[in-house]
């Protein structure tokens, strides 16, 4: 019997599996077909192991088939659960146990579900999956007390998804002790973005727009220029202000430009999500 998310322990592989506990803890479940309690808990253990992902290995030892191993481990009751770390048993439970009790034991030795989720989110950032990582990072920020490293990863996601204003706000909250090389790198990226997005042409347009803010043609031109230098949030703010007054401004060109920018930013972009909701509230 070898359910998914588990490995069957036997004479041939038990040494290898125990050595594997040097890197990943191994939870051994001693069971037998004659013990209904040890048999029926296996699906729940399988599900629990799935929740922990790569943080634990579930090994099943059939004591009827592997009597020598069962005796070697000193099993006296079924079911028995034993957790091995660094090749040694660090905890265990004998007799029928609820899955909650087993999870309570594991929680003393393994990362919490939130820590596992955070690790997965950090891995997504490393792989360049910034939009996929961002919701989890934001959801966990409060749980970990505004941890500086989480804020840095969030700021990185914001920068890579062109949510520069949010990135700047997040970086402004980083405490001195967390202003490491990653922080300096992100600050430099923000500075480069500002320099690239502040051309003489844009400055001239801004001066004209500030003098004629009711000129929708000029406002549209400035918004287009902003979008071309990755200043999408500023572009969207100008366009939304126009649409709030006239949904069909410039024969629909303002609305089309805004939808084009939103489409280019993608579904997972937080800036796009904010303005997409505002636009839909106007349309529908």
mmCIF file of C-alpha atoms in Angstrom:
data_model
loop_
_atom_site.group_PDB
_atom_site.id
_atom_site.type_symbol
_atom_site.label_atom_id
_atom_site.label_comp_id
_atom_site.label_asym_id
_atom_site.label_seq_id
_atom_site.Cartn_x
_atom_site.Cartn_y
_atom_site.Cartn_z
ATOM 1 C CA UNK A 1 0.000 0.000 0.000
ATOM 2 C CA UNK A 2 1.559 3.352 -1.073
ATOM 3 C CA UNK A 3 -0.820 6.338 -1.178
ATOM 4 C CA UNK A 4 0.162 9.500 -2.947
ATOM 5 C CA UNK A 5 2.403 11.918 -0.973
ATOM 6 C CA UNK A 6 4.062 9.079 0.920
ATOM 7 C CA UNK A 7 6.763 6.460 0.518
ATOM 8 C CA UNK A 8 6.595 2.840 1.634
ATOM 9 C CA UNK A 9 9.369 2.023 4.089
ATOM 10 C CA UNK A 10 11.107 -1.352 3.744
ATOM 11 C CA UNK A 11 14.429 -3.112 4.341
ATOM 12 C CA UNK A 12 15.841 -1.826 1.067
ATOM 13 C CA UNK A 13 15.194 1.889 1.487
ATOM 14 C CA UNK A 14 14.873 2.605 5.212
ATOM 15 C CA UNK A 15 18.542 3.599 5.631
ATOM 16 C CA UNK A 16 18.311 6.003 2.692
ATOM 17 C CA UNK A 17 15.076 7.526 4.016
ATOM 18 C CA UNK A 18 16.506 8.011 7.512
ATOM 19 C CA UNK A 19 19.602 9.631 6.020
ATOM 20 C CA UNK A 20 17.229 11.910 4.107
ATOM 21 C CA UNK A 21 16.005 13.247 7.463
ATOM 22 C CA UNK A 22 19.320 15.116 7.663
ATOM 23 C CA UNK A 23 17.819 17.513 5.093
ATOM 24 C CA UNK A 24 14.057 16.967 5.417
ATOM 25 C CA UNK A 25 12.267 15.637 8.529
ATOM 26 C CA UNK A 26 10.687 12.212 8.075
ATOM 27 C CA UNK A 27 7.371 11.269 9.672
ATOM 28 C CA UNK A 28 7.098 7.489 9.954
ATOM 29 C CA UNK A 29 3.659 5.942 10.398
ATOM 30 C CA UNK A 30 3.748 2.380 11.706
ATOM 31 C CA UNK A 31 0.577 0.571 10.636
ATOM 32 C CA UNK A 32 -0.862 -2.845 9.805
ATOM 33 C CA UNK A 33 -3.986 -4.048 7.986
ATOM 34 C CA UNK A 34 -5.167 -5.759 11.169
ATOM 35 C CA UNK A 35 -5.209 -2.384 12.989
ATOM 36 C CA UNK A 36 -8.198 -0.464 11.651
ATOM 37 C CA UNK A 37 -7.166 2.722 13.472
ATOM 38 C CA UNK A 38 -3.714 2.706 11.857
ATOM 39 C CA UNK A 39 -5.229 2.059 8.433
ATOM 40 C CA UNK A 40 -7.979 4.670 8.433
ATOM 41 C CA UNK A 41 -5.700 7.529 9.498
ATOM 42 C CA UNK A 42 -3.460 7.161 6.424
ATOM 43 C CA UNK A 43 -5.556 9.371 4.072
ATOM 44 C CA UNK A 44 -5.542 12.158 6.676
ATOM 45 C CA UNK A 45 -1.779 11.801 7.072
ATOM 46 C CA UNK A 46 -1.413 11.940 3.317
ATOM 47 C CA UNK A 47 -3.399 15.177 3.211
ATOM 48 C CA UNK A 48 -1.361 16.615 6.073
ATOM 49 C CA UNK A 49 1.899 15.757 4.307
ATOM 50 C CA UNK A 50 0.578 17.452 1.175
ATOM 51 C CA UNK A 51 -0.054 20.636 3.163
ATOM 52 C CA UNK A 52 3.542 20.676 4.358
ATOM 53 C CA UNK A 53 4.816 20.106 0.832
ATOM 54 C CA UNK A 54 8.593 19.616 0.714
ATOM 55 C CA UNK A 55 8.950 20.385 4.444
ATOM 56 C CA UNK A 56 8.347 16.767 5.510
ATOM 57 C CA UNK A 57 8.500 13.236 4.091
ATOM 58 C CA UNK A 58 5.749 10.792 5.064
ATOM 59 C CA UNK A 59 6.962 7.194 5.257
ATOM 60 C CA UNK A 60 4.594 4.258 5.837
ATOM 61 C CA UNK A 61 5.854 1.063 7.462
ATOM 62 C CA UNK A 62 3.595 -2.007 7.219
ATOM 63 C CA UNK A 63 4.462 -3.851 10.406
ATOM 64 C CA UNK A 64 3.008 -7.144 9.146
ATOM 65 C CA UNK A 65 5.254 -7.145 6.087
ATOM 66 C CA UNK A 66 8.263 -5.521 7.765
ATOM 67 C CA UNK A 67 8.295 -7.194 11.186
ATOM 68 C CA UNK A 68 12.070 -6.967 11.468
ATOM 69 C CA UNK A 69 12.030 -3.217 10.942
ATOM 70 C CA UNK A 70 9.130 -2.774 13.366
ATOM 71 C CA UNK A 71 11.095 -4.651 16.040
ATOM 72 C CA UNK A 72 14.215 -2.622 15.249
ATOM 73 C CA UNK A 73 12.275 0.585 15.856
ATOM 74 C CA UNK A 74 10.817 -0.842 19.056
ATOM 75 C CA UNK A 75 7.176 -0.455 18.026
ATOM 76 C CA UNK A 76 4.869 -1.628 20.799
ATOM 77 C CA UNK A 77 1.477 -0.252 19.726
ATOM 78 C CA UNK A 78 -0.390 0.458 16.518
ATOM 79 C CA UNK A 79 -0.637 2.993 15.202
ATOM 80 C CA UNK A 80 2.634 4.634 16.175
ATOM 81 C CA UNK A 81 3.927 7.922 14.771
ATOM 82 C CA UNK A 82 7.585 8.923 14.952
ATOM 83 C CA UNK A 83 9.266 12.074 13.657
ATOM 84 C CA UNK A 84 12.924 11.860 12.641
ATOM 85 C CA UNK A 85 15.274 14.815 12.171
ATOM 86 C CA UNK A 86 18.997 14.582 11.474
ATOM 87 C CA UNK A 87 18.738 10.794 11.592
ATOM 88 C CA UNK A 88 17.311 10.718 15.117
ATOM 89 C CA UNK A 89 13.789 10.352 16.530
ATOM 90 C CA UNK A 90 12.788 13.710 18.036
ATOM 91 C CA UNK A 91 9.144 13.074 18.856
ATOM 92 C CA UNK A 92 6.444 10.452 18.596
ATOM 93 C CA UNK A 93 3.000 9.257 19.622
ATOM 94 C CA UNK A 94 1.764 5.751 20.358
ATOM 95 C CA UNK A 95 -1.799 4.499 19.998
ATOM 96 C CA UNK A 96 -4.752 6.014 18.129
ATOM 97 C CA UNK A 97 -4.435 9.801 17.753
ATOM 98 C CA UNK A 98 -6.536 12.470 16.104
ATOM 99 C CA UNK A 99 -5.041 14.200 13.080
ATOM 100 C CA UNK A 100 -5.186 17.447 15.085
ATOM 101 C CA UNK A 101 -2.972 15.926 17.764
ATOM 102 C CA UNK A 102 -0.504 14.740 15.135
ATOM 103 C CA UNK A 103 -0.441 18.169 13.525
ATOM 104 C CA UNK A 104 0.133 19.716 16.950
ATOM 105 C CA UNK A 105 3.189 17.537 17.346
ATOM 106 C CA UNK A 106 4.481 18.476 13.905
ATOM 107 C CA UNK A 107 3.943 22.176 14.571
ATOM 108 C CA UNK A 108 6.570 21.998 17.309
ATOM 109 C CA UNK A 109 9.220 20.880 14.833
ATOM 110 C CA UNK A 110 8.176 22.037 11.357
ATOM 111 C CA UNK A 111 7.516 25.452 9.786
ATOM 112 C CA UNK A 112 3.996 26.833 10.194
ATOM 113 C CA UNK A 113 1.628 26.972 7.233
ATOM 114 C CA UNK A 114 2.256 30.724 7.010
ATOM 115 C CA UNK A 115 6.018 30.159 6.923
ATOM 116 C CA UNK A 116 5.582 27.593 4.172
ATOM 117 C CA UNK A 117 3.423 30.006 2.165
ATOM 118 C CA UNK A 118 5.998 32.745 2.647
ATOM 119 C CA UNK A 119 8.767 30.478 1.425
ATOM 120 C CA UNK A 120 6.741 29.627 -1.664
ATOM 121 C CA UNK A 121 6.097 33.331 -2.329
ATOM 122 C CA UNK A 122 9.809 34.159 -1.995
ATOM 123 C CA UNK A 123 10.557 31.362 -4.461
ATOM 124 C CA UNK A 124 8.053 32.819 -6.935
ATOM 125 C CA UNK A 125 9.840 36.172 -6.701
ATOM 126 C CA UNK A 126 13.184 34.461 -7.381
ATOM 127 C CA UNK A 127 11.621 32.823 -10.452
ATOM 128 C CA UNK A 128 10.305 36.160 -11.723
ATOM 129 C CA UNK A 129 6.648 35.347 -11.038
ATOM 130 C CA UNK A 130 6.006 38.746 -9.444
ATOM 131 C CA UNK A 131 2.263 39.014 -10.049
ATOM 132 C CA UNK A 132 1.714 35.511 -8.665
ATOM 133 C CA UNK A 133 3.767 36.211 -5.525
ATOM 134 C CA UNK A 134 2.332 39.626 -4.646
ATOM 135 C CA UNK A 135 -1.108 38.627 -3.210
ATOM 136 C CA UNK A 136 0.446 36.091 -0.820
ATOM 137 C CA UNK A 137 3.121 38.544 0.331
ATOM 138 C CA UNK A 138 0.535 41.236 1.010
ATOM 139 C CA UNK A 139 -1.705 38.796 2.870
ATOM 140 C CA UNK A 140 1.169 37.611 5.113
ATOM 141 C CA UNK A 141 2.714 41.022 5.849
ATOM 142 C CA UNK A 142 0.575 41.743 8.908
ATOM 143 C CA UNK A 143 0.884 38.164 10.203
ATOM 144 C CA UNK A 144 4.682 38.564 10.354
ATOM 145 C CA UNK A 145 4.495 41.998 11.964
ATOM 146 C CA UNK A 146 5.512 44.052 8.952
ATOM 147 C CA UNK A 147 8.717 42.063 8.418
ATOM 148 C CA UNK A 148 11.311 44.084 6.492
ATOM 149 C CA UNK A 149 12.272 41.286 4.104
ATOM 150 C CA UNK A 150 8.636 40.774 3.144
ATOM 151 C CA UNK A 151 8.331 44.514 2.469
ATOM 152 C CA UNK A 152 11.420 44.394 0.261
ATOM 153 C CA UNK A 153 9.969 41.502 -1.741
ATOM 154 C CA UNK A 154 6.668 43.374 -2.077
ATOM 155 C CA UNK A 155 8.507 46.489 -3.275
ATOM 156 C CA UNK A 156 10.368 44.358 -5.812
ATOM 157 C CA UNK A 157 7.079 42.942 -7.102
ATOM 158 C CA UNK A 158 5.662 46.448 -7.395
ATOM 159 C CA UNK A 159 8.667 47.696 -9.352
ATOM 160 C CA UNK A 160 8.690 44.719 -11.705
ATOM 161 C CA UNK A 161 4.956 45.156 -12.370
ATOM 162 C CA UNK A 162 5.418 48.910 -12.888
ATOM 163 C CA UNK A 163 3.489 49.913 -9.760
ATOM 164 C CA UNK A 164 6.150 52.477 -8.947
ATOM 165 C CA UNK A 165 4.165 54.656 -6.546
ATOM 166 C CA UNK A 166 3.291 51.641 -4.391
ATOM 167 C CA UNK A 167 6.923 50.536 -4.504
ATOM 168 C CA UNK A 168 8.113 53.937 -3.340
ATOM 169 C CA UNK A 169 5.601 53.933 -0.492
ATOM 170 C CA UNK A 170 6.636 50.442 0.602
ATOM 171 C CA UNK A 171 10.353 51.300 0.484
ATOM 172 C CA UNK A 172 9.737 54.403 2.583
ATOM 173 C CA UNK A 173 8.559 52.091 5.376
ATOM 174 C CA UNK A 174 11.761 50.028 5.452
ATOM 175 C CA UNK A 175 13.585 50.491 8.757
ATOM 176 C CA UNK A 176 17.295 51.339 8.844
ATOM 177 C CA UNK A 177 18.326 47.831 9.941
ATOM 178 C CA UNK A 178 16.625 46.337 6.866
ATOM 179 C CA UNK A 179 18.185 48.728 4.341
ATOM 180 C CA UNK A 180 20.535 46.119 2.899
ATOM 181 C CA UNK A 181 21.961 45.677 -0.596
ATOM 182 C CA UNK A 182 18.553 44.572 -1.913
ATOM 183 C CA UNK A 183 16.994 47.771 -0.591
ATOM 184 C CA UNK A 184 19.704 49.891 -2.259
ATOM 185 C CA UNK A 185 19.206 48.025 -5.533
ATOM 186 C CA UNK A 186 15.458 48.710 -5.482
ATOM 187 C CA UNK A 187 15.999 52.383 -4.621
ATOM 188 C CA UNK A 188 18.381 52.644 -7.595
ATOM 189 C CA UNK A 189 15.788 51.085 -9.909
ATOM 190 C CA UNK A 190 13.194 53.592 -8.746
ATOM 191 C CA UNK A 191 15.595 56.473 -9.328
ATOM 192 C CA UNK A 192 16.346 55.262 -12.857
ATOM 193 C CA UNK A 193 12.614 55.052 -13.539
ATOM 194 C CA UNK A 194 12.116 58.637 -12.367
ATOM 195 C CA UNK A 195 14.984 59.907 -14.496
ATOM 196 C CA UNK A 196 13.780 58.060 -17.592
ATOM 197 C CA UNK A 197 10.241 59.318 -17.111
ATOM 198 C CA UNK A 198 11.083 62.987 -16.727
ATOM 199 C CA UNK A 199 12.181 64.006 -20.218
ATOM 200 C CA UNK A 200 12.227 67.662 -21.378
ATOM 201 C CA UNK A 201 9.282 66.891 -23.673
ATOM 202 C CA UNK A 202 7.208 65.607 -20.773
ATOM 203 C CA UNK A 203 8.199 68.551 -18.599
ATOM 204 C CA UNK A 204 7.038 70.949 -21.318
ATOM 205 C CA UNK A 205 3.733 69.067 -21.650
ATOM 206 C CA UNK A 206 3.255 69.140 -17.883
ATOM 207 C CA UNK A 207 3.712 72.923 -17.860
ATOM 208 C CA UNK A 208 1.107 73.312 -20.587
ATOM 209 C CA UNK A 209 -1.297 70.930 -18.878
ATOM 210 C CA UNK A 210 -0.938 72.695 -15.538
ATOM 211 C CA UNK A 211 -1.912 75.928 -17.293
ATOM 212 C CA UNK A 212 -4.829 74.337 -19.207
ATOM 213 C CA UNK A 213 -6.188 71.426 -17.176
ATOM 214 C CA UNK A 214 -9.554 71.662 -18.960
ATOM 215 C CA UNK A 215 -7.873 70.926 -22.305
ATOM 216 C CA UNK A 216 -8.733 67.224 -22.799
ATOM 217 C CA UNK A 217 -6.634 66.936 -25.962
ATOM 218 C CA UNK A 218 -3.570 68.110 -24.052
ATOM 219 C CA UNK A 219 -4.416 65.861 -21.105
ATOM 220 C CA UNK A 220 -4.707 62.853 -23.423
ATOM 221 C CA UNK A 221 -1.357 63.654 -25.015
ATOM 222 C CA UNK A 222 0.316 63.880 -21.610
ATOM 223 C CA UNK A 223 -1.252 60.596 -20.505
ATOM 224 C CA UNK A 224 0.069 58.865 -23.622
ATOM 225 C CA UNK A 225 3.548 60.276 -22.978
ATOM 226 C CA UNK A 226 3.423 59.090 -19.372
ATOM 227 C CA UNK A 227 2.450 55.574 -20.441
ATOM 228 C CA UNK A 228 5.342 55.416 -22.888
ATOM 229 C CA UNK A 229 7.871 56.015 -20.105
ATOM 230 C CA UNK A 230 6.250 53.556 -17.670
ATOM 231 C CA UNK A 231 4.412 56.189 -15.646
ATOM 232 C CA UNK A 232 1.164 54.285 -16.068
ATOM 233 C CA UNK A 233 -0.439 55.237 -12.782
ATOM 234 C CA UNK A 234 -0.118 58.950 -13.531
ATOM 235 C CA UNK A 235 -1.456 58.338 -17.035
ATOM 236 C CA UNK A 236 -4.441 56.398 -15.715
ATOM 237 C CA UNK A 237 -5.223 59.073 -13.125
ATOM 238 C CA UNK A 238 -5.381 61.766 -15.827
ATOM 239 C CA UNK A 239 -7.548 59.599 -18.075
ATOM 240 C CA UNK A 240 -9.916 58.678 -15.244
ATOM 241 C CA UNK A 241 -10.399 62.330 -14.326
ATOM 242 C CA UNK A 242 -11.396 63.034 -17.930
ATOM 243 C CA UNK A 243 -13.801 60.085 -18.088
ATOM 244 C CA UNK A 244 -15.480 61.093 -14.848
ATOM 245 C CA UNK A 245 -16.571 64.263 -16.636
ATOM 246 C CA UNK A 246 -17.176 62.807 -20.111
ATOM 247 C CA UNK A 247 -17.216 59.056 -20.767
ATOM 248 C CA UNK A 248 -16.895 59.623 -24.532
ATOM 249 C CA UNK A 249 -14.245 62.342 -24.411
ATOM 250 C CA UNK A 250 -12.254 62.847 -27.616
ATOM 251 C CA UNK A 251 -14.719 60.635 -29.519
ATOM 252 C CA UNK A 252 -13.955 57.663 -27.257
ATOM 253 C CA UNK A 253 -10.183 57.917 -27.652
ATOM 254 C CA UNK A 254 -9.648 58.604 -23.938
ATOM 255 C CA UNK A 255 -11.551 55.458 -22.986
ATOM 256 C CA UNK A 256 -9.702 53.397 -25.600
ATOM 257 C CA UNK A 257 -6.309 54.662 -24.411
ATOM 258 C CA UNK A 258 -7.154 53.785 -20.844
ATOM 259 C CA UNK A 259 -8.276 50.279 -21.780
ATOM 260 C CA UNK A 260 -5.102 49.781 -23.821
ATOM 261 C CA UNK A 261 -2.930 50.735 -20.846
ATOM 262 C CA UNK A 262 -4.899 48.438 -18.530
ATOM 263 C CA UNK A 263 -4.575 45.585 -21.002
ATOM 264 C CA UNK A 264 -0.817 46.114 -21.302
ATOM 265 C CA UNK A 265 -0.389 46.064 -17.509
ATOM 266 C CA UNK A 266 -2.169 42.700 -17.262
ATOM 267 C CA UNK A 267 -4.728 41.171 -14.916
ATOM 268 C CA UNK A 268 -2.487 40.749 -11.895
ATOM 269 C CA UNK A 269 -1.112 44.277 -11.764
ATOM 270 C CA UNK A 270 -2.356 46.140 -8.639
ATOM 271 C CA UNK A 271 -2.462 49.527 -10.388
ATOM 272 C CA UNK A 272 -4.440 48.053 -13.258
ATOM 273 C CA UNK A 273 -6.833 46.403 -10.801
ATOM 274 C CA UNK A 274 -7.513 49.708 -9.041
ATOM 275 C CA UNK A 275 -8.306 51.647 -12.211
ATOM 276 C CA UNK A 276 -10.055 48.750 -13.911
ATOM 277 C CA UNK A 277 -12.588 48.711 -11.063
ATOM 278 C CA UNK A 278 -13.098 52.454 -11.375
ATOM 279 C CA UNK A 279 -13.591 52.215 -15.120
ATOM 280 C CA UNK A 280 -16.052 49.321 -14.858
ATOM 281 C CA UNK A 281 -18.085 51.258 -12.297
ATOM 282 C CA UNK A 282 -18.472 54.003 -14.900
ATOM 283 C CA UNK A 283 -19.276 51.633 -17.755
ATOM 284 C CA UNK A 284 -21.693 49.350 -15.918
#
